[in-house]
mmCIF file of C-alpha atoms in Angstrom:
data_model
loop_
_atom_site.group_PDB
_atom_site.id
_atom_site.type_symbol
_atom_site.label_atom_id
_atom_site.label_comp_id
_atom_site.label_asym_id
_atom_site.label_seq_id
_atom_site.Cartn_x
_atom_site.Cartn_y
_atom_site.Cartn_z
ATOM 1 C CA MET X 16 112.960 -179.379 -63.477
ATOM 2 C CA SER X 17 112.020 -177.427 -60.341
ATOM 3 C CA THR X 18 109.663 -175.154 -62.264
ATOM 4 C CA LEU X 19 107.357 -178.004 -63.225
ATOM 5 C CA SER X 20 104.025 -177.875 -61.491
ATOM 6 C CA PRO X 21 103.203 -180.794 -59.174
ATOM 7 C CA LEU X 22 100.490 -181.875 -61.614
ATOM 8 C CA LEU X 23 102.989 -182.059 -64.471
ATOM 9 C CA ARG X 24 105.484 -183.958 -62.336
ATOM 10 C CA LEU X 25 102.777 -186.486 -61.481
ATOM 11 C CA SER X 26 101.440 -186.837 -65.018
ATOM 12 C CA GLY X 27 102.665 -190.423 -65.410
ATOM 13 C CA LEU X 28 101.175 -191.522 -62.104
ATOM 14 C CA ILE X 29 97.901 -189.764 -62.934
ATOM 15 C CA ALA X 30 97.789 -191.503 -66.333
ATOM 16 C CA ALA X 31 98.346 -194.920 -64.768
ATOM 17 C CA LEU X 32 95.739 -194.356 -62.052
ATOM 18 C CA LEU X 33 93.194 -193.011 -64.550
ATOM 19 C CA PHE X 34 93.569 -196.080 -66.736
ATOM 20 C CA LEU X 35 93.447 -198.600 -63.889
ATOM 21 C CA THR X 36 90.515 -196.880 -62.190
ATOM 22 C CA ALA X 37 88.587 -196.694 -65.473
ATOM 23 C CA VAL X 38 89.149 -200.378 -66.238
ATOM 24 C CA LEU X 39 88.144 -201.508 -62.755
ATOM 25 C CA GLY X 40 85.289 -199.045 -62.292
ATOM 26 C CA PHE X 41 83.633 -199.357 -65.684
ATOM 27 C CA GLY X 42 84.261 -203.088 -65.649
ATOM 28 C CA ALA X 43 82.457 -203.457 -62.325
ATOM 29 C CA GLY X 44 79.554 -201.394 -63.657
ATOM 30 C CA LEU X 45 79.043 -203.368 -66.872
ATOM 31 C CA ASP X 46 76.691 -206.290 -66.359
ATOM 32 C CA GLY X 47 78.330 -209.593 -67.274
ATOM 33 C CA TYR X 48 81.794 -208.130 -67.789
ATOM 34 C CA ALA X 49 84.650 -210.244 -66.388
ATOM 35 C CA GLN X 50 88.222 -208.926 -66.266
ATOM 36 C CA ALA X 51 89.628 -212.415 -66.818
ATOM 37 C CA ARG X 52 87.486 -213.156 -69.873
ATOM 38 C CA HIS X 53 86.860 -209.898 -71.717
ATOM 39 C CA PRO X 54 89.288 -207.487 -73.377
ATOM 40 C CA VAL X 55 89.706 -204.003 -71.983
ATOM 41 C CA ALA X 56 88.552 -202.446 -75.267
ATOM 42 C CA LEU X 57 85.095 -203.999 -74.844
ATOM 43 C CA LEU X 58 84.375 -201.335 -72.204
ATOM 44 C CA GLY X 59 84.639 -198.668 -74.901
ATOM 45 C CA ALA X 60 83.075 -200.561 -77.791
ATOM 46 C CA ASP X 61 80.253 -199.059 -79.830
ATOM 47 C CA GLY X 62 76.893 -199.662 -78.182
ATOM 48 C CA VAL X 63 78.297 -200.488 -74.726
ATOM 49 C CA PRO X 64 76.834 -198.324 -71.926
ATOM 50 C CA HIS X 65 79.108 -195.415 -70.952
ATOM 51 C CA ALA X 66 81.562 -196.296 -73.726
ATOM 52 C CA LEU X 67 82.377 -192.660 -74.485
ATOM 53 C CA ALA X 68 83.221 -191.920 -70.855
ATOM 54 C CA PHE X 69 85.440 -194.992 -70.659
ATOM 55 C CA ASN X 70 87.237 -194.130 -73.882
ATOM 56 C CA LEU X 71 87.983 -190.622 -72.624
ATOM 57 C CA LEU X 72 89.072 -191.642 -69.124
ATOM 58 C CA GLY X 73 90.605 -195.003 -69.952
ATOM 59 C CA PHE X 74 92.358 -194.347 -73.251
ATOM 60 C CA VAL X 75 92.423 -190.731 -74.453
ATOM 61 C CA LEU X 76 93.487 -188.867 -71.293
ATOM 62 C CA PRO X 77 96.022 -191.491 -70.147
ATOM 63 C CA GLY X 78 97.457 -191.644 -73.654
ATOM 64 C CA LEU X 79 97.908 -187.882 -73.879
ATOM 65 C CA LEU X 80 99.513 -187.818 -70.421
ATOM 66 C CA ALA X 81 101.811 -190.661 -71.491
ATOM 67 C CA ALA X 82 102.871 -188.607 -74.513
ATOM 68 C CA LEU X 83 103.643 -185.753 -72.123
ATOM 69 C CA VAL X 84 105.809 -188.082 -70.023
ATOM 70 C CA ALA X 85 107.721 -189.154 -73.140
ATOM 71 C CA GLU X 86 108.332 -185.536 -74.098
ATOM 72 C CA ARG X 87 109.580 -184.716 -70.592
ATOM 73 C CA LEU X 88 111.977 -187.668 -70.765
ATOM 74 C CA ARG X 89 113.235 -186.510 -74.164
ATOM 75 C CA ARG X 90 113.954 -183.048 -72.805
ATOM 76 C CA ARG X 91 115.902 -184.505 -69.886
ATOM 77 C CA LEU X 92 118.318 -186.358 -72.143
ATOM 78 C CA PRO X 93 121.823 -184.915 -71.997
ATOM 79 C CA ALA X 94 123.111 -183.023 -75.003
ATOM 80 C CA THR X 95 125.602 -185.827 -75.626
ATOM 81 C CA ALA X 96 122.896 -188.511 -75.896
ATOM 82 C CA GLY X 97 123.039 -190.360 -79.191
ATOM 83 C CA TRP X 98 120.279 -191.329 -81.584
ATOM 84 C CA ALA X 99 119.049 -194.410 -79.686
ATOM 85 C CA PRO X 100 117.584 -192.692 -76.600
ATOM 86 C CA ARG X 101 116.194 -189.878 -78.727
ATOM 87 C CA VAL X 102 114.466 -192.334 -81.048
ATOM 88 C CA GLY X 103 113.330 -194.243 -77.957
ATOM 89 C CA SER X 104 111.672 -191.182 -76.478
ATOM 90 C CA GLN X 105 109.984 -190.495 -79.823
ATOM 91 C CA MET X 106 108.697 -194.071 -79.937
ATOM 92 C CA LEU X 107 107.274 -193.600 -76.441
ATOM 93 C CA LEU X 108 105.593 -190.405 -77.615
ATOM 94 C CA LEU X 109 104.092 -192.343 -80.538
ATOM 95 C CA ALA X 110 102.947 -195.059 -78.121
ATOM 96 C CA GLY X 111 101.131 -192.480 -76.003
ATOM 97 C CA LEU X 112 99.359 -191.037 -79.026
ATOM 98 C CA ALA X 113 98.427 -194.525 -80.239
ATOM 99 C CA PHE X 114 97.025 -195.329 -76.796
ATOM 100 C CA ALA X 115 94.845 -192.221 -77.017
ATOM 101 C CA ALA X 116 93.807 -193.270 -80.538
ATOM 102 C CA MET X 117 92.414 -196.528 -79.159
ATOM 103 C CA GLY X 118 89.756 -194.430 -77.431
ATOM 104 C CA LEU X 119 89.000 -192.493 -80.606
ATOM 105 C CA LEU X 120 88.757 -195.685 -82.682
ATOM 106 C CA PRO X 121 86.517 -197.987 -80.615
ATOM 107 C CA LEU X 122 85.768 -201.610 -81.364
ATOM 108 C CA ASP X 123 82.633 -202.589 -83.238
ATOM 109 C CA VAL X 124 81.397 -205.644 -81.324
ATOM 110 C CA ASP X 125 78.987 -206.502 -84.133
ATOM 111 C CA ASP X 126 81.827 -206.749 -86.651
ATOM 112 C CA LEU X 127 85.178 -207.590 -85.062
ATOM 113 C CA HIS X 128 86.763 -207.934 -88.501
ATOM 114 C CA GLY X 129 85.282 -204.747 -89.905
ATOM 115 C CA PRO X 130 87.079 -201.454 -90.579
ATOM 116 C CA ALA X 131 86.365 -199.887 -87.161
ATOM 117 C CA SER X 132 87.680 -202.866 -85.216
ATOM 118 C CA GLN X 133 90.699 -203.167 -87.507
ATOM 119 C CA LEU X 134 91.587 -199.527 -86.906
ATOM 120 C CA HIS X 135 91.380 -200.099 -83.158
ATOM 121 C CA ALA X 136 93.602 -203.179 -83.500
ATOM 122 C CA SER X 137 96.098 -201.168 -85.557
ATOM 123 C CA ALA X 138 96.252 -198.483 -82.857
ATOM 124 C CA TRP X 139 96.864 -201.198 -80.251
ATOM 125 C CA MET X 140 99.689 -202.672 -82.324
ATOM 126 C CA ILE X 141 101.324 -199.255 -82.805
ATOM 127 C CA TRP X 142 101.020 -198.680 -79.049
ATOM 128 C CA VAL X 143 102.656 -201.947 -78.020
ATOM 129 C CA LEU X 144 105.421 -201.766 -80.638
ATOM 130 C CA GLY X 145 106.142 -198.130 -79.770
ATOM 131 C CA PHE X 146 106.186 -198.854 -76.056
ATOM 132 C CA VAL X 147 108.444 -201.905 -76.353
ATOM 133 C CA ALA X 148 110.894 -200.260 -78.758
ATOM 134 C CA GLY X 149 110.912 -197.009 -76.809
ATOM 135 C CA THR X 150 111.554 -198.547 -73.402
ATOM 136 C CA LEU X 151 114.308 -200.808 -74.734
ATOM 137 C CA LEU X 152 116.130 -198.028 -76.589
ATOM 138 C CA LEU X 153 115.835 -195.576 -73.720
ATOM 139 C CA GLY X 154 116.558 -198.245 -71.119
ATOM 140 C CA MET X 155 119.802 -199.425 -72.729
ATOM 141 C CA PHE X 156 121.053 -195.848 -72.751
ATOM 142 C CA GLN X 157 120.043 -195.247 -69.125
ATOM 143 C CA LEU X 158 121.765 -198.440 -67.953
ATOM 144 C CA ARG X 159 125.074 -197.002 -69.141
ATOM 145 C CA GLN X 160 124.569 -193.859 -67.048
ATOM 146 C CA VAL X 161 125.893 -193.968 -63.490
ATOM 147 C CA GLN X 162 122.766 -192.334 -62.066
ATOM 148 C CA GLY X 163 120.283 -193.687 -64.578
ATOM 149 C CA ARG X 164 120.407 -197.393 -63.855
ATOM 150 C CA ALA X 165 117.150 -197.560 -61.910
ATOM 151 C CA LEU X 166 115.236 -195.949 -64.780
ATOM 152 C CA GLY X 167 117.089 -198.103 -67.303
ATOM 153 C CA GLY X 168 116.330 -201.305 -65.424
ATOM 154 C CA LEU X 169 112.664 -200.366 -65.078
ATOM 155 C CA ALA X 170 112.363 -199.485 -68.768
ATOM 156 C CA ILE X 171 113.969 -202.706 -69.996
ATOM 157 C CA ALA X 172 112.021 -204.918 -67.575
ATOM 158 C CA CYS X 173 108.709 -203.323 -68.557
ATOM 159 C CA GLY X 174 109.527 -203.434 -72.268
ATOM 160 C CA VAL X 175 110.586 -207.086 -72.272
ATOM 161 C CA LEU X 176 107.619 -208.228 -70.180
ATOM 162 C CA ALA X 177 105.183 -206.213 -72.314
ATOM 163 C CA ALA X 178 106.635 -207.807 -75.458
ATOM 164 C CA LEU X 179 106.288 -211.293 -73.978
ATOM 165 C CA ALA X 180 102.724 -210.578 -72.902
ATOM 166 C CA ALA X 181 101.700 -209.144 -76.259
ATOM 167 C CA PHE X 182 103.382 -211.680 -78.522
ATOM 168 C CA ALA X 183 104.320 -214.818 -76.566
ATOM 169 C CA LEU X 184 101.985 -215.251 -73.604
ATOM 170 C CA GLN X 185 98.862 -215.109 -75.772
ATOM 171 C CA GLY X 186 99.217 -218.840 -76.330
ATOM 172 C CA VAL X 187 99.821 -219.574 -72.638
ATOM 173 C CA LEU X 188 97.426 -217.215 -70.875
ATOM 174 C CA PRO X 189 93.936 -216.248 -72.016
ATOM 175 C CA ALA X 190 94.311 -213.277 -74.373
ATOM 176 C CA PRO X 191 92.525 -210.812 -72.021
ATOM 177 C CA LEU X 192 94.932 -211.677 -69.180
ATOM 178 C CA ALA X 193 98.006 -211.458 -71.399
ATOM 179 C CA GLN X 194 96.782 -208.083 -72.638
ATOM 180 C CA ARG X 195 96.397 -206.897 -69.052
ATOM 181 C CA VAL X 196 99.987 -207.893 -68.272
ATOM 182 C CA ALA X 197 101.143 -205.628 -71.117
ATOM 183 C CA PHE X 198 98.918 -202.809 -69.875
ATOM 184 C CA ALA X 199 100.232 -203.284 -66.311
ATOM 185 C CA CYS X 200 103.821 -202.945 -67.567
ATOM 186 C CA TRP X 201 102.886 -199.702 -69.301
ATOM 187 C CA ALA X 202 101.094 -198.353 -66.221
ATOM 188 C CA GLY X 203 103.970 -199.275 -63.900
ATOM 189 C CA TRP X 204 106.520 -197.657 -66.164
ATOM 190 C CA LEU X 205 104.390 -194.515 -66.478
ATOM 191 C CA ALA X 206 103.985 -194.177 -62.723
ATOM 192 C CA LEU X 207 107.743 -194.379 -62.039
ATOM 193 C CA ALA X 208 109.504 -192.995 -65.126
ATOM 194 C CA LEU X 209 109.479 -189.292 -64.262
ATOM 195 C CA PRO X 210 110.273 -189.711 -60.537
ATOM 196 C CA LEU X 211 113.231 -191.965 -61.391
ATOM 197 C CA SER X 212 114.486 -189.594 -64.080
ATOM 198 C CA ARG X 213 114.368 -186.725 -61.567
ATOM 199 C CA ALA X 214 116.459 -188.788 -59.155
ATOM 200 C CA ARG X 215 119.391 -188.818 -61.531
#
């Protein structure tokens, strides 16, 4: 859409950069924090210095921008698109909102099995399931379009790798690294989804 502002057109890239910058920046500033050993959510846990700022910049804003990307993709679907890509775009919208919810429902490091931590874990699960289902449904549709194959290939690759990282690699890689693979898939897809959909 030519009427979109440059900021709106770059919303996916901005979301990805916000998340990555927040993880690296706040991680470097937290004494004793190691990217290879600690989960991302620890940066926003209750009682951690600057947790509120991390939750806003690392989870809430990127999640809301991701929801915006999903809505833009839904609006770009052709009128003849069936239920699968439409459900896929809605799942991606849900994933964006769940990502934002992770920042609103921070971990409680003093009680990792308590209600607050369980709510955060539930938001994470909704995010990963929504992202995987959404990218696969949308990607399969795009692969059948002559000019949508790049977006379809990206969506399916990111969805499959995120699913492996979230559910299979946890036993092979340390959990924080496997989690970061899933987050990297999400960030890469976000950065490229709108530009590739505009190229159709």
